[in-house]
Tab-separated table of C-alpha atoms and ligand atoms in Angstrom:
chain	number	residue	atom	x	y	z
A	1	MET	CA	48.195	-12.616	-16.112
A	2	SER	CA	46.502	-16.061	-16.341
A	3	GLU	CA	44.968	-15.018	-19.628
A	4	SER	CA	43.780	-17.349	-22.384
A	5	PRO	CA	43.261	-15.479	-25.622
A	6	ALA	CA	41.184	-18.325	-26.870
A	7	PHE	CA	38.073	-17.385	-24.919
A	8	LYS	CA	35.499	-15.430	-26.897
A	9	ALA	CA	33.113	-15.005	-24.018
A	10	ILE	CA	33.340	-14.873	-20.222
A	11	VAL	CA	30.306	-15.691	-18.162
A	12	VAL	CA	30.083	-14.290	-14.685
A	13	GLY	CA	27.922	-16.498	-12.446
A	14	SER	CA	26.827	-20.154	-12.169
A	15	GLY	CA	23.088	-20.081	-11.500
A	16	PRO	CA	20.570	-21.113	-14.153
A	17	ALA	CA	21.248	-17.942	-16.177
A	18	GLY	CA	24.995	-18.350	-16.345
A	19	LEU	CA	25.045	-22.033	-16.933
A	20	THR	CA	22.330	-21.851	-19.628
A	21	ALA	CA	24.283	-19.077	-21.344
A	22	ALA	CA	27.408	-21.285	-21.211
A	23	ILE	CA	25.540	-24.350	-22.612
A	24	TYR	CA	24.306	-22.277	-25.563
A	25	LEU	CA	27.693	-20.623	-26.183
A	26	SER	CA	29.485	-23.986	-26.110
A	27	ARG	CA	26.963	-25.628	-28.423
A	28	ALA	CA	27.429	-22.669	-30.845
A	29	ASN	CA	31.242	-23.302	-30.750
A	30	VAL	CA	31.929	-20.101	-28.855
A	31	PRO	CA	34.868	-20.858	-26.520
A	32	ASN	CA	33.777	-19.653	-23.148
A	33	LEU	CA	34.946	-19.419	-19.581
A	34	LEU	CA	32.540	-19.307	-16.652
A	35	PHE	CA	33.341	-18.077	-13.173
A	36	GLU	CA	31.265	-19.729	-10.444
A	37	GLY	CA	31.566	-17.077	-7.855
A	38	GLN	CA	31.066	-17.362	-4.084
A	39	GLN	CA	27.895	-19.475	-4.268
A	40	PRO	CA	28.441	-22.036	-6.992
A	41	GLY	CA	25.022	-22.947	-8.466
A	42	GLY	CA	23.463	-19.730	-7.103
A	43	GLN	CA	20.338	-19.323	-5.007
A	44	LEU	CA	18.842	-22.703	-6.049
A	45	THR	CA	21.462	-24.402	-3.916
A	46	ILE	CA	19.735	-23.089	-0.819
A	47	THR	CA	16.272	-24.334	-1.735
A	48	THR	CA	15.092	-27.848	-1.255
A	49	ASP	CA	12.807	-29.387	-3.817
A	50	VAL	CA	12.225	-27.697	-7.126
A	51	GLU	CA	8.837	-28.823	-8.463
A	52	ASN	CA	8.180	-26.132	-11.104
A	53	TYR	CA	11.188	-26.615	-13.415
A	54	PRO	CA	9.743	-28.269	-16.500
A	55	GLY	CA	11.027	-31.713	-17.289
A	56	PHE	CA	11.131	-33.013	-13.772
A	57	PRO	CA	7.654	-34.309	-13.052
A	58	GLU	CA	8.764	-35.899	-9.799
A	59	GLY	CA	10.632	-32.755	-8.782
A	60	ILE	CA	14.374	-32.312	-8.320
A	61	THR	CA	16.431	-30.733	-5.569
A	62	GLY	CA	17.869	-27.262	-6.294
A	63	PRO	CA	21.489	-28.550	-5.793
A	64	GLU	CA	20.898	-31.544	-8.097
A	65	LEU	CA	19.401	-29.366	-10.820
A	66	MET	CA	22.457	-27.131	-10.686
A	67	VAL	CA	24.911	-30.053	-10.708
A	68	ARG	CA	23.167	-31.261	-13.868
A	69	MET	CA	23.256	-27.883	-15.575
A	70	ARG	CA	26.933	-27.622	-14.729
A	71	ALA	CA	27.658	-31.046	-16.174
A	72	GLN	CA	25.786	-30.116	-19.323
A	73	ALA	CA	27.859	-26.934	-19.818
A	74	GLU	CA	31.110	-28.869	-19.226
A	75	ARG	CA	30.026	-31.662	-21.635
A	76	PHE	CA	29.971	-29.149	-24.497
A	77	GLY	CA	33.306	-27.496	-23.569
A	78	THR	CA	32.659	-24.650	-21.160
A	79	VAL	CA	35.656	-24.100	-18.947
A	80	ILE	CA	34.447	-23.611	-15.365
A	81	LYS	CA	36.546	-21.974	-12.702
A	82	GLY	CA	35.640	-21.716	-9.033
A	83	GLU	CA	36.813	-18.163	-8.859
A	84	SER	CA	34.997	-15.010	-7.879
A	85	VAL	CA	35.024	-11.997	-10.143
A	86	GLU	CA	36.254	-8.915	-8.304
A	87	GLU	CA	36.505	-6.372	-11.075
A	88	VAL	CA	35.503	-5.968	-14.694
A	89	ASP	CA	36.924	-3.302	-17.002
A	90	LEU	CA	34.512	-2.489	-19.714
A	91	SER	CA	36.318	0.629	-20.965
A	92	ALA	CA	38.157	-1.073	-23.813
A	93	ARG	CA	37.938	-4.334	-25.811
A	94	PRO	CA	38.782	-7.065	-25.142
A	95	TYR	CA	37.140	-6.652	-21.792
A	96	ARG	CA	39.275	-7.457	-18.737
A	97	VAL	CA	37.902	-9.589	-15.960
A	98	ARG	CA	39.856	-9.822	-12.688
A	99	THR	CA	39.068	-12.634	-10.229
A	100	ASN	CA	40.520	-13.544	-6.849
A	101	ALA	CA	42.985	-15.729	-8.672
A	102	GLY	CA	43.914	-14.047	-12.010
A	103	GLU	CA	43.014	-11.789	-14.871
A	104	TYR	CA	41.310	-12.800	-18.080
A	105	THR	CA	40.105	-11.159	-21.300
A	106	ALA	CA	37.369	-11.790	-23.838
A	107	PRO	CA	35.541	-9.669	-26.422
A	108	ALA	CA	32.148	-10.616	-24.933
A	109	VAL	CA	30.960	-10.733	-21.308
A	110	ILE	CA	27.754	-12.170	-20.007
A	111	ILE	CA	26.800	-11.030	-16.503
A	112	ALA	CA	24.747	-13.520	-14.644
A	113	SER	CA	25.843	-12.747	-11.091
A	114	GLY	CA	22.329	-13.001	-9.621
A	115	SER	CA	20.994	-11.369	-6.551
A	116	THR	CA	21.250	-12.191	-2.849
A	117	ALA	CA	18.162	-12.445	-0.756
A	118	ARG	CA	18.420	-10.308	2.306
A	119	TRP	CA	18.121	-12.187	5.617
A	120	LEU	CA	17.468	-11.029	9.100
A	121	HIS	CA	20.797	-12.306	10.417
A	122	LEU	CA	19.260	-13.702	13.633
A	123	PRO	CA	21.140	-16.361	15.599
A	124	ASP	CA	20.975	-19.877	14.060
A	125	GLU	CA	19.234	-18.502	10.937
A	126	GLU	CA	21.118	-20.802	8.608
A	127	SER	CA	20.097	-23.908	10.535
A	128	PHE	CA	16.437	-23.175	9.713
A	129	HIS	CA	16.907	-23.124	5.897
A	130	GLY	CA	14.767	-25.978	4.630
A	131	LYS	CA	13.299	-26.399	8.062
A	132	GLY	CA	10.614	-23.747	7.894
A	133	LEU	CA	12.645	-20.721	6.820
A	134	SER	CA	12.654	-19.592	3.186
A	135	ALA	CA	13.119	-16.549	1.027
A	136	CYS	CA	11.055	-17.795	-1.932
A	137	ALA	CA	7.319	-18.338	-1.709
A	138	THR	CA	7.044	-19.636	-5.274
A	139	CYS	CA	9.714	-22.259	-4.523
A	140	ASP	CA	8.594	-23.439	-1.107
A	141	GLY	CA	5.007	-22.280	-0.498
A	142	PHE	CA	3.634	-25.644	-1.565
A	143	PHE	CA	5.265	-27.356	1.468
A	144	PHE	CA	3.114	-25.365	3.904
A	145	ARG	CA	-0.359	-26.543	2.933
A	146	GLY	CA	-2.848	-26.049	5.780
A	147	GLN	CA	-0.210	-24.531	8.118
A	148	GLU	CA	0.069	-21.142	9.803
A	149	ILE	CA	3.005	-19.194	8.502
A	150	ALA	CA	4.555	-15.721	8.511
A	151	VAL	CA	5.965	-13.361	5.904
A	152	VAL	CA	8.428	-10.699	7.012
A	153	GLY	CA	8.534	-7.367	5.167
A	154	GLY	CA	6.238	-4.567	4.039
A	155	GLY	CA	7.241	-4.081	0.359
A	156	ASP	CA	5.666	-5.387	-2.830
A	157	THR	CA	7.544	-8.682	-2.563
A	158	ALA	CA	6.220	-9.406	0.959
A	159	LEU	CA	2.685	-8.422	-0.129
A	160	GLU	CA	2.854	-10.558	-3.223
A	161	GLU	CA	4.312	-13.506	-1.343
A	162	ALA	CA	1.766	-13.185	1.456
A	163	ASN	CA	-1.137	-13.239	-1.100
A	164	TYR	CA	0.413	-16.113	-2.963
A	165	LEU	CA	0.970	-18.174	0.166
A	166	THR	CA	-2.723	-17.987	1.098
A	167	ASN	CA	-3.185	-20.521	-1.716
A	168	PHE	CA	-1.520	-23.029	0.631
A	169	ALA	CA	-1.434	-21.807	4.161
A	170	SER	CA	-4.432	-21.698	6.555
A	171	LYS	CA	-3.237	-18.307	7.885
A	172	VAL	CA	-0.516	-15.844	6.942
A	173	THR	CA	0.810	-13.224	9.400
A	174	LEU	CA	2.537	-10.394	7.625
A	175	ILE	CA	5.206	-9.061	10.041
A	176	HIS	CA	6.155	-5.428	9.341
A	177	ARG	CA	8.463	-3.242	11.373
A	178	ARG	CA	6.402	-0.090	10.928
A	179	ASP	CA	2.677	0.857	11.095
A	180	GLU	CA	2.540	1.678	7.366
A	181	LEU	CA	3.343	-0.601	4.428
A	182	ARG	CA	5.881	0.314	1.792
A	183	GLY	CA	4.287	-1.724	-1.064
A	184	SER	CA	2.094	-0.233	-3.832
A	185	LYS	CA	-1.502	0.719	-3.005
A	186	ILE	CA	-3.002	-1.959	-5.186
A	187	MET	CA	-0.889	-4.691	-3.537
A	188	GLN	CA	-1.757	-3.306	-0.076
A	189	ASP	CA	-5.489	-3.318	-0.829
A	190	ARG	CA	-5.272	-6.877	-2.049
A	191	ALA	CA	-3.378	-8.151	0.949
A	192	LEU	CA	-5.432	-6.281	3.531
A	193	ALA	CA	-8.715	-7.536	1.976
A	194	ASN	CA	-7.542	-11.138	2.087
A	195	PRO	CA	-9.288	-12.874	5.005
A	196	LYS	CA	-6.355	-15.233	5.524
A	197	ILE	CA	-3.859	-12.423	6.034
A	198	THR	CA	-3.325	-10.654	9.355
A	199	VAL	CA	-0.709	-7.926	9.861
A	200	ALA	CA	1.562	-7.826	12.907
A	201	TRP	CA	2.311	-4.125	12.804
A	202	ASN	CA	5.469	-2.619	14.463
A	203	SER	CA	6.985	-5.993	14.779
A	204	VAL	CA	10.258	-7.743	13.912
A	205	PRO	CA	11.297	-11.321	14.596
A	206	SER	CA	14.056	-11.316	17.224
A	207	LYS	CA	14.430	-15.142	17.484
A	208	TYR	CA	13.553	-18.316	15.630
A	209	LEU	CA	11.954	-20.882	17.895
A	210	SER	CA	12.683	-24.564	17.226
A	211	ASP	CA	10.897	-27.805	17.993
A	212	ASP	CA	12.757	-30.928	19.125
A	213	ASN	CA	13.749	-31.779	15.547
A	214	GLY	CA	15.178	-28.419	14.706
A	215	ASN	CA	12.123	-27.395	12.684
A	216	LEU	CA	10.619	-23.935	13.086
A	217	ARG	CA	7.725	-23.831	15.553
A	218	GLY	CA	7.442	-20.089	16.007
A	219	LEU	CA	8.942	-16.655	16.181
A	220	LEU	CA	9.691	-14.339	19.050
A	221	LEU	CA	8.432	-10.923	17.984
A	222	LYS	CA	9.907	-7.666	19.232
A	223	ASP	CA	7.536	-4.735	19.375
A	224	THR	CA	9.291	-1.833	17.623
A	225	ALA	CA	6.863	0.583	19.312
A	226	GLY	CA	8.162	-0.424	22.733
A	227	GLY	CA	5.492	-2.978	23.781
A	228	PRO	CA	6.293	-6.349	25.278
A	229	ASP	CA	7.756	-9.213	23.232
A	230	ARG	CA	5.383	-11.893	22.114
A	231	GLU	CA	5.483	-15.358	20.569
A	232	LEU	CA	3.878	-16.190	17.258
A	233	ALA	CA	3.312	-19.870	16.549
A	234	VAL	CA	4.178	-20.551	12.880
A	235	THR	CA	5.743	-23.522	11.112
A	236	GLY	CA	6.911	-21.465	8.177
A	237	CYS	CA	8.551	-18.068	7.850
A	238	PHE	CA	9.271	-16.304	4.542
A	239	ILE	CA	11.749	-13.478	4.623
A	240	ALA	CA	10.850	-10.867	1.975
A	241	ILE	CA	12.881	-7.858	2.956
A	242	GLY	CA	14.351	-7.370	-0.492
A	243	HIS	CA	17.135	-8.717	-2.684
A	244	THR	CA	20.456	-7.167	-3.409
A	245	PRO	CA	21.610	-7.546	-7.014
A	246	ASN	CA	25.261	-8.622	-7.136
A	247	THR	CA	26.815	-5.818	-9.090
A	248	ALA	CA	29.537	-4.503	-6.801
A	249	PHE	CA	32.314	-5.838	-9.091
A	250	LEU	CA	31.050	-3.591	-11.918
A	251	ASN	CA	31.928	-0.402	-10.014
A	252	GLY	CA	29.075	1.542	-11.494
A	253	GLN	CA	30.122	1.029	-15.119
A	254	LEU	CA	26.629	-0.084	-16.214
A	255	PRO	CA	23.275	1.692	-15.641
A	256	THR	CA	21.072	0.368	-12.887
A	257	ASP	CA	17.533	1.087	-11.849
A	258	PRO	CA	16.886	2.724	-8.498
A	259	SER	CA	16.922	-0.654	-6.725
A	260	GLY	CA	20.398	-1.457	-8.237
A	261	TYR	CA	19.322	-3.987	-10.908
A	262	LEU	CA	21.125	-3.772	-14.241
A	263	VAL	CA	19.041	-2.186	-16.959
A	264	THR	CA	18.635	-4.124	-20.210
A	265	THR	CA	17.068	-2.968	-23.451
A	266	PRO	CA	13.510	-4.362	-23.363
A	267	GLY	CA	13.186	-7.649	-25.231
A	268	THR	CA	17.029	-8.175	-25.201
A	269	THR	CA	19.748	-8.753	-22.694
A	270	SER	CA	21.867	-5.875	-23.901
A	271	VAL	CA	23.160	-3.457	-21.315
A	272	GLY	CA	24.141	-0.817	-23.841
A	273	VAL	CA	27.890	-1.743	-24.067
A	274	PRO	CA	28.755	-3.699	-27.248
A	275	GLY	CA	29.286	-7.406	-26.518
A	276	VAL	CA	28.112	-7.158	-22.919
A	277	TYR	CA	24.876	-8.804	-21.791
A	278	ALA	CA	23.045	-9.286	-18.501
A	279	CYS	CA	20.695	-12.174	-17.697
A	280	GLY	CA	18.964	-13.703	-14.691
A	281	ASP	CA	18.288	-12.121	-11.340
A	282	VAL	CA	20.927	-9.416	-11.668
A	283	GLN	CA	18.543	-7.702	-14.153
A	284	ASP	CA	15.151	-9.177	-13.154
A	285	HIS	CA	13.343	-8.254	-9.934
A	286	VAL	CA	9.966	-9.256	-11.226
A	287	TYR	CA	10.001	-13.019	-12.027
A	288	ARG	CA	13.123	-14.367	-10.337
A	289	GLN	CA	12.515	-17.934	-11.366
A	290	ALA	CA	14.971	-20.628	-12.430
A	291	ILE	CA	13.152	-20.957	-15.673
A	292	THR	CA	13.106	-17.298	-16.472
A	293	SER	CA	16.755	-16.984	-15.555
A	294	ALA	CA	17.603	-19.876	-17.833
A	295	GLY	CA	15.509	-18.224	-20.545
A	296	THR	CA	17.380	-14.911	-20.360
A	297	GLY	CA	20.672	-16.840	-20.177
A	298	CYS	CA	19.811	-18.438	-23.492
A	299	MET	CA	18.895	-14.989	-24.939
A	300	ALA	CA	22.304	-13.552	-23.773
A	301	ALA	CA	24.238	-16.403	-25.415
A	302	ILE	CA	22.401	-16.079	-28.666
A	303	GLU	CA	22.882	-12.315	-28.681
A	304	ALA	CA	26.566	-12.673	-27.854
A	305	GLU	CA	27.173	-15.286	-30.506
A	306	ARG	CA	25.483	-13.141	-33.145
A	307	TRP	CA	27.379	-10.038	-32.085
A	308	LEU	CA	30.747	-11.932	-32.165
A	309	GLY	CA	29.871	-13.241	-35.660
A	310	GLU	CA	28.845	-9.851	-36.945
A	311	HIS	CA	32.162	-8.369	-35.752
A	312	GLY	CA	34.286	-11.170	-37.194
A	313	LEU	CA	35.340	-12.244	-33.707
B	401	LIG	P1	11.546	-3.236	-0.779
B	401	LIG	O1	12.909	-2.648	-0.534
B	401	LIG	O2	10.591	-2.407	-1.532
B	401	LIG	O3	10.883	-3.540	0.595
B	401	LIG	C1	11.592	-4.239	1.625
B	401	LIG	C2	10.690	-4.284	2.833
B	401	LIG	O4	11.408	-5.049	3.827
B	401	LIG	C3	10.315	-2.922	3.399
B	401	LIG	O5	8.970	-2.920	3.849
B	401	LIG	C4	11.280	-2.784	4.578
B	401	LIG	O6	10.753	-2.074	5.691
B	401	LIG	C5	11.461	-4.242	5.038
B	401	LIG	N1	12.753	-4.493	5.626
B	401	LIG	C6	14.000	-4.202	5.110
B	401	LIG	N2	14.924	-4.585	5.934
B	401	LIG	C7	14.332	-5.105	7.038
B	401	LIG	C8	14.793	-5.676	8.196
B	401	LIG	N3	16.084	-5.799	8.509
B	401	LIG	N4	13.863	-6.110	9.144
B	401	LIG	C9	12.543	-5.972	8.887
B	401	LIG	N5	12.036	-5.471	7.762
B	401	LIG	C10	12.939	-5.061	6.836
B	401	LIG	O7	11.871	-4.653	-1.441
B	401	LIG	P2	10.905	-5.574	-2.307
B	401	LIG	O8	11.656	-6.856	-2.552
B	401	LIG	O9	9.577	-5.696	-1.671
B	401	LIG	O10	10.759	-4.819	-3.676
B	401	LIG	C11	11.884	-4.465	-4.468
B	401	LIG	C12	11.437	-3.767	-5.691
B	401	LIG	O11	10.767	-4.685	-6.532
B	401	LIG	C13	10.401	-2.612	-5.461
B	401	LIG	O12	10.701	-1.590	-6.326
B	401	LIG	C14	9.098	-3.265	-5.707
B	401	LIG	O13	8.103	-2.291	-6.033
B	401	LIG	C15	9.446	-4.182	-6.865
B	401	LIG	N6	8.512	-5.278	-6.905
B	401	LIG	C16	7.481	-5.214	-7.741
B	401	LIG	C17	6.544	-6.229	-7.811
B	401	LIG	C18	5.372	-6.050	-8.749
B	401	LIG	O14	5.315	-5.029	-9.354
B	401	LIG	N7	4.585	-7.098	-8.897
B	401	LIG	C19	6.671	-7.445	-7.008
B	401	LIG	C20	7.794	-7.410	-6.136
B	401	LIG	C21	8.683	-6.402	-6.117
B	401	LIG	P3	10.512	-0.457	5.596
B	401	LIG	O15	9.353	-0.294	4.706
B	401	LIG	O16	10.341	-0.077	6.990
B	401	LIG	O17	11.783	0.053	4.974
């Protein structure tokens, strides 16, 4: 076992929530170990410019922001390992955390494993990231001012993003695979009443179309009701077909809501197991912003530090 008994807290995840938790733990002199996971830096590393994170009036790229947060955590003493957590045993303290490379223990665990945006998995999908394809309207909508764009999905996220994107785009086509939306009635009414939104019913993108520079110029749409394929000219496409919270390594040890997000006691990051906290997108399907993730990461660290102190740990 590659265990170091010196660690008082283990942080699972390296997005804004995990790294902020680590910064606060280290500055409070709580020895902590952070596992970066499969996508070091989290979802921000697949966005381009971040213009809504306070303190960067000229904007900052997602990867650069995460490099800075990581450096800040290391500066104060967080030990960062590029390992992925595969299993956590919360049945007895100290809690055991098994990664792809070893096993570790600590009396407190902060879960900041994030969520993964679902993609369509069409050919060449990754090559369009940052070239017209996005999974975050709040992050990237601003770049599509005056352009015709599409949103894929029929749930609340798609409806909310379609509405939001009409602040920038000249036209938004909502592409939904059925003839009935899944989202709530109020969100449906709002989207359907918006003059800038048109719905492409019974449709799914089957191919991303590229211009000579590799930027998105359109989508090939398949008619799920059996009609002919058609092309839709758009320079932006937002995939909003849901997120999957990254909780598989917990093996059902913590309560989740029906969508799989960890449940925390309102106003706290407590998951109901002493010394265990959850922050960021793994427990938040509403805001999903870097700044809110960082905020809950801070909360988790403060709660963990207090709990450790109260228990003489
Ligand atoms: P949902 O799972 O609710 O909706 C996903 C949508 O994507 C569905 O319309 C689904 O189609 C479609 N979809 C899924 N896979 C594919 C695919 N491969 N190809 C094409 N379409 C696909 O996810 P959301 O992210 O919208 O919402 C998650 C949760 O968060 C919900 O509980 C929602 O209510 C909540 N939420 C609440 C908000 C609010 O209250 N303001 C805002 C955003 C989310 P189909 O309908 O055919 O299954």
